[in-house]
Amino acid sequence: MPPVPALLPEHAGRVDPVADLRAAAGAAVAWLCEGADGVRVVAADGLAERVARHLLGSSTPHRAGTRARADDAVLVMANGSARRSEKAPGHLDERAHAFDEALGAALATGDVTALAGIDPVLAAELWATGTEAFAALGGLVVEESQVDYDDDPFGVAYWVVRWTCAS
Amino acid sequence: MTLVLGRRSFPDDATLMMAIVNRTPDSFYDRGATWAEDKALDRVAQVVEEGAEIVDIGGIKAAPGADVDADAEIGRVASFVGRVRSAYPDLVISVDTWRAEVGRVVCGEGADVLNDAWGGADPGLVDAAAEHGAALVCTHTGGATPRTRPYRVEYDDVVAAAISDTVAYAERALAAGVARESIVIDPAHDFGKNTFHSLEVTRRLGEMVATGWPVLVSLSNKDFVGESLDLPVGERLTGTLAATAVCALAGARIYRVHEVTPTRQTVDMVDTILGRRRPQRAIRGLQ
């Protein structure tokens, strides 16, 4: 889930510039919360944490529901490069597209090994946020993956991806 | 306060554009451009497209000129109001008239608002509004006779006079049966006022807003703008918009205008700066 500040209510305009992302994020968070006793947020900074808390607060978890597995629900706040075009926040870096392509493929397939191997120096140079958190996912086995959102409407690569992992 | 203008209600944070539509051959700004009825209807279509919530139809120019009696005024505006009503069922139609006789006829044709630019010169106008459930704009003219220019007018305190007269007029309308939420006050820039008076009213508009009555301002291309900047009619838009911004800051609710789009943008920008209105779409730095 990308920690996009435009998702916060204090940044709302009369027209929502991230309506599609908001809808995808809201649905995914509701799914995540369903049946969970609590959600662990992995966020790189305070802003990402606030976005996560807002999304969690606006979801309507059905805590009475049951799940086959009992482990934590985890919400990882991260996005790809913010240097994907000349209009992007970080202007264009030609390396951004290849970086994001690899990141997107790993997210879509639940390739934890590939995610853990992301070069943190390159990620920082490309203004990718939160990707260092994937290094802590070692040992996770992703059983199912679903991509709800995959776009870069403002020159920043966003994904909303649901993983179901083996316990 | 919620505003009820005939068939439409507006929440208390809404600002409204009242577009001037002249059915006159001699008004100062358009010099008869919409004298022909079809041209006037085109003007209505244009201002509706630009987002005006209200049209203000007038059959007599404010300045001295050829006499237009009540029958002639009715001839100029009444059937036109009916045409506009048929074409735009939800549009708020205001008629700029001081005559009760005219007010009754145009309300019968579908007018929602009687805009009395001459400060209650005809004491029966409040009754006409009350009878038809119309809204009323109560202006301050310092007691000027309709269609006269100010000449050596003095006030001890022009803002106090404007507040005193418009509030008294509003209360008279209320007593006559006009709904409280359908009464608007207007300091009437340039009416019974020299440029210094109009500038002071602009500067201190917040005092009128503080009365609690919704305030209408009519600033568009007027002489106080022209004299402030030494510019003729036709070159006063920037000055008009600056005055508009000051009135928006003070909390004016209705803006009677020639140019709808620039005025709407000015008022929206001021309201957005003040936090009364959200930005239309904010993404810069928030991606």
PDB file of C-alpha atoms in Angstrom, chain A residues 35-164:
ATOM      1  CA  GLY A  35     -11.294 -11.496  11.347  1.00  0.00           C
ATOM      2  CA  ALA A  36      -7.961 -10.072  12.521  1.00  0.00           C
ATOM      3  CA  ASP A  37      -7.416  -9.304  16.182  1.00  0.00           C
ATOM      4  CA  GLY A  38      -5.101  -6.488  15.230  1.00  0.00           C
ATOM      5  CA  VAL A  39      -3.088  -5.193  12.338  1.00  0.00           C
ATOM      6  CA  ARG A  40       0.642  -4.644  12.481  1.00  0.00           C
ATOM      7  CA  VAL A  41       1.712  -1.595  10.474  1.00  0.00           C
ATOM      8  CA  VAL A  42       5.140  -1.479   8.836  1.00  0.00           C
ATOM      9  CA  ALA A  43       5.842   2.128   7.925  1.00  0.00           C
ATOM     10  CA  ALA A  44       9.087   3.895   7.103  1.00  0.00           C
ATOM     11  CA  ASP A  45       8.207   7.184   8.761  1.00  0.00           C
ATOM     12  CA  GLY A  46       5.569   9.066  10.674  1.00  0.00           C
ATOM     13  CA  LEU A  47       3.738  10.225   7.583  1.00  0.00           C
ATOM     14  CA  ALA A  48       3.405   6.665   6.275  1.00  0.00           C
ATOM     15  CA  GLU A  49       2.235   5.623   9.725  1.00  0.00           C
ATOM     16  CA  ARG A  50      -0.467   8.322   9.700  1.00  0.00           C
ATOM     17  CA  VAL A  51      -1.693   7.231   6.284  1.00  0.00           C
ATOM     18  CA  ALA A  52      -1.851   3.629   7.460  1.00  0.00           C
ATOM     19  CA  ARG A  53      -3.707   4.559  10.647  1.00  0.00           C
ATOM     20  CA  HIS A  54      -6.189   6.596   8.637  1.00  0.00           C
ATOM     21  CA  LEU A  55      -6.847   3.723   6.249  1.00  0.00           C
ATOM     22  CA  LEU A  56      -7.257   1.298   9.121  1.00  0.00           C
ATOM     23  CA  GLY A  57      -9.551   3.670  10.950  1.00  0.00           C
ATOM     24  CA  SER A  58     -11.827   4.032   7.965  1.00  0.00           C
ATOM     25  CA  SER A  59     -12.175   0.302   7.427  1.00  0.00           C
ATOM     26  CA  THR A  60     -15.002  -1.693   8.944  1.00  0.00           C
ATOM     27  CA  PRO A  61     -13.446  -4.950  10.106  1.00  0.00           C
ATOM     28  CA  HIS A  62     -15.820  -7.801  10.841  1.00  0.00           C
ATOM     29  CA  ARG A  63     -14.087  -8.986  13.960  1.00  0.00           C
ATOM     30  CA  ALA A  64     -16.640 -11.714  14.513  1.00  0.00           C
ATOM     31  CA  GLY A  65     -15.498 -13.503  11.391  1.00  0.00           C
ATOM     32  CA  THR A  66     -13.162 -16.452  11.540  1.00  0.00           C
ATOM     33  CA  ARG A  67     -10.149 -17.361   9.493  1.00  0.00           C
ATOM     34  CA  ALA A  68      -8.352 -20.569   8.887  1.00  0.00           C
ATOM     35  CA  ARG A  69      -5.089 -19.014  10.027  1.00  0.00           C
ATOM     36  CA  ALA A  70      -4.413 -17.150  13.206  1.00  0.00           C
ATOM     37  CA  ASP A  71      -1.307 -15.107  12.469  1.00  0.00           C
ATOM     38  CA  ASP A  72      -0.960 -11.340  12.325  1.00  0.00           C
ATOM     39  CA  ALA A  73      -2.414  -9.167   9.677  1.00  0.00           C
ATOM     40  CA  VAL A  74       0.398  -6.946   8.399  1.00  0.00           C
ATOM     41  CA  LEU A  75       0.043  -3.695   6.459  1.00  0.00           C
ATOM     42  CA  VAL A  76       3.219  -2.668   4.655  1.00  0.00           C
ATOM     43  CA  MET A  77       3.370   0.937   3.494  1.00  0.00           C
ATOM     44  CA  ALA A  78       5.656   1.297   0.481  1.00  0.00           C
ATOM     45  CA  ASN A  79       5.782   2.578  -3.049  1.00  0.00           C
ATOM     46  CA  GLY A  80       8.030   2.427  -6.083  1.00  0.00           C
ATOM     47  CA  SER A  81      10.030   5.194  -7.668  1.00  0.00           C
ATOM     48  CA  ALA A  82       8.869   8.827  -7.580  1.00  0.00           C
ATOM     49  CA  ARG A  83      11.165   9.613 -10.520  1.00  0.00           C
ATOM     50  CA  ARG A  84       9.241   8.036 -13.385  1.00  0.00           C
ATOM     51  CA  SER A  85       8.694  11.095 -15.592  1.00  0.00           C
ATOM     52  CA  GLU A  86       9.769  14.686 -16.082  1.00  0.00           C
ATOM     53  CA  LYS A  87       6.645  15.765 -14.185  1.00  0.00           C
ATOM     54  CA  ALA A  88       7.290  13.310 -11.341  1.00  0.00           C
ATOM     55  CA  PRO A  89       8.159  14.725  -7.904  1.00  0.00           C
ATOM     56  CA  GLY A  90      11.789  13.648  -8.321  1.00  0.00           C
ATOM     57  CA  HIS A  91      11.962  14.382 -12.075  1.00  0.00           C
ATOM     58  CA  LEU A  92      12.966  11.599 -14.474  1.00  0.00           C
ATOM     59  CA  ASP A  93      15.550   8.979 -13.637  1.00  0.00           C
ATOM     60  CA  GLU A  94      15.899   6.540 -16.503  1.00  0.00           C
ATOM     61  CA  ARG A  95      16.537   3.667 -14.071  1.00  0.00           C
ATOM     62  CA  ALA A  96      13.117   4.070 -12.453  1.00  0.00           C
ATOM     63  CA  HIS A  97      11.094   1.959 -14.872  1.00  0.00           C
ATOM     64  CA  ALA A  98      13.299  -1.125 -14.703  1.00  0.00           C
ATOM     65  CA  PHE A  99      13.411  -0.844 -10.932  1.00  0.00           C
ATOM     66  CA  ASP A 100       9.636  -0.588 -10.683  1.00  0.00           C
ATOM     67  CA  GLU A 101       9.079  -3.363 -13.169  1.00  0.00           C
ATOM     68  CA  ALA A 102      11.098  -5.762 -11.026  1.00  0.00           C
ATOM     69  CA  LEU A 103       9.418  -4.509  -7.836  1.00  0.00           C
ATOM     70  CA  GLY A 104       5.940  -4.833  -9.332  1.00  0.00           C
ATOM     71  CA  ALA A 105       6.619  -8.361 -10.586  1.00  0.00           C
ATOM     72  CA  ALA A 106       7.920  -9.450  -7.179  1.00  0.00           C
ATOM     73  CA  LEU A 107       4.875  -7.985  -5.425  1.00  0.00           C
ATOM     74  CA  ALA A 108       2.480  -9.612  -7.881  1.00  0.00           C
ATOM     75  CA  THR A 109       4.034 -13.049  -7.492  1.00  0.00           C
ATOM     76  CA  GLY A 110       4.842 -12.807  -3.791  1.00  0.00           C
ATOM     77  CA  ASP A 111       8.546 -13.257  -4.518  1.00  0.00           C
ATOM     78  CA  VAL A 112       9.832 -12.451  -1.050  1.00  0.00           C
ATOM     79  CA  THR A 113      13.416 -13.305  -1.920  1.00  0.00           C
ATOM     80  CA  ALA A 114      13.469 -10.774  -4.752  1.00  0.00           C
ATOM     81  CA  LEU A 115      11.904  -8.117  -2.514  1.00  0.00           C
ATOM     82  CA  ALA A 116      14.413  -8.732   0.239  1.00  0.00           C
ATOM     83  CA  GLY A 117      17.178  -8.247  -2.291  1.00  0.00           C
ATOM     84  CA  ILE A 118      16.183  -4.737  -3.349  1.00  0.00           C
ATOM     85  CA  ASP A 119      19.218  -2.468  -3.391  1.00  0.00           C
ATOM     86  CA  PRO A 120      18.529   0.118  -0.661  1.00  0.00           C
ATOM     87  CA  VAL A 121      20.928   2.652  -2.207  1.00  0.00           C
ATOM     88  CA  LEU A 122      19.223   2.488  -5.594  1.00  0.00           C
ATOM     89  CA  ALA A 123      15.795   2.598  -3.927  1.00  0.00           C
ATOM     90  CA  ALA A 124      16.775   5.770  -2.098  1.00  0.00           C
ATOM     91  CA  GLU A 125      18.166   7.371  -5.256  1.00  0.00           C
ATOM     92  CA  LEU A 126      14.918   6.600  -7.073  1.00  0.00           C
ATOM     93  CA  TRP A 127      12.787   7.976  -4.215  1.00  0.00           C
ATOM     94  CA  ALA A 128      11.166   4.602  -3.553  1.00  0.00           C
ATOM     95  CA  THR A 129       9.666   4.592  -0.054  1.00  0.00           C
ATOM     96  CA  GLY A 130       9.342   1.792   2.474  1.00  0.00           C
ATOM     97  CA  THR A 131      10.956  -0.926   0.383  1.00  0.00           C
ATOM     98  CA  GLU A 132      13.564  -1.633   3.056  1.00  0.00           C
ATOM     99  CA  ALA A 133      10.763  -3.246   5.083  1.00  0.00           C
ATOM    100  CA  PHE A 134      10.719  -6.156   2.673  1.00  0.00           C
ATOM    101  CA  ALA A 135      14.101  -7.265   3.970  1.00  0.00           C
ATOM    102  CA  ALA A 136      12.347  -8.282   7.189  1.00  0.00           C
ATOM    103  CA  LEU A 137       9.965 -10.609   5.358  1.00  0.00           C
ATOM    104  CA  GLY A 138      12.486 -13.402   4.978  1.00  0.00           C
ATOM    105  CA  GLY A 139      10.937 -16.812   5.477  1.00  0.00           C
ATOM    106  CA  LEU A 140       7.445 -15.687   4.577  1.00  0.00           C
ATOM    107  CA  VAL A 141       5.645 -18.018   2.186  1.00  0.00           C
ATOM    108  CA  VAL A 142       3.079 -16.299   0.007  1.00  0.00           C
ATOM    109  CA  GLU A 143       0.297 -18.666  -0.947  1.00  0.00           C
ATOM    110  CA  GLU A 144      -1.918 -16.241  -2.798  1.00  0.00           C
ATOM    111  CA  SER A 145      -1.358 -12.829  -4.313  1.00  0.00           C
ATOM    112  CA  GLN A 146      -3.843 -10.368  -5.763  1.00  0.00           C
ATOM    113  CA  VAL A 147      -2.954  -7.016  -7.360  1.00  0.00           C
ATOM    114  CA  ASP A 148      -5.764  -4.490  -6.760  1.00  0.00           C
ATOM    115  CA  TYR A 149      -4.000  -1.405  -8.067  1.00  0.00           C
ATOM    116  CA  ASP A 150      -0.957  -0.892 -10.294  1.00  0.00           C
ATOM    117  CA  ASP A 151      -0.465   2.584 -11.709  1.00  0.00           C
ATOM    118  CA  ASP A 152       1.674   5.723 -11.585  1.00  0.00           C
ATOM    119  CA  PRO A 153      -0.800   8.587 -11.989  1.00  0.00           C
ATOM    120  CA  PHE A 154       1.670  11.259 -10.798  1.00  0.00           C
ATOM    121  CA  GLY A 155       4.979   9.717 -11.810  1.00  0.00           C
ATOM    122  CA  VAL A 156       5.105   7.663  -8.613  1.00  0.00           C
ATOM    123  CA  ALA A 157       4.608   3.888  -8.796  1.00  0.00           C
ATOM    124  CA  TYR A 158       1.757   2.701  -6.573  1.00  0.00           C
ATOM    125  CA  TRP A 159       0.576  -0.820  -5.861  1.00  0.00           C
ATOM    126  CA  VAL A 160      -2.137  -2.234  -3.711  1.00  0.00           C
ATOM    127  CA  VAL A 161      -1.419  -5.931  -3.337  1.00  0.00           C
ATOM    128  CA  ARG A 162      -3.013  -8.546  -1.068  1.00  0.00           C
ATOM    129  CA  TRP A 163      -0.994 -11.509   0.062  1.00  0.00           C
ATOM    130  CA  THR A 164      -2.227 -14.541   1.872  1.00  0.00           C
TER     131      THR A 164
END
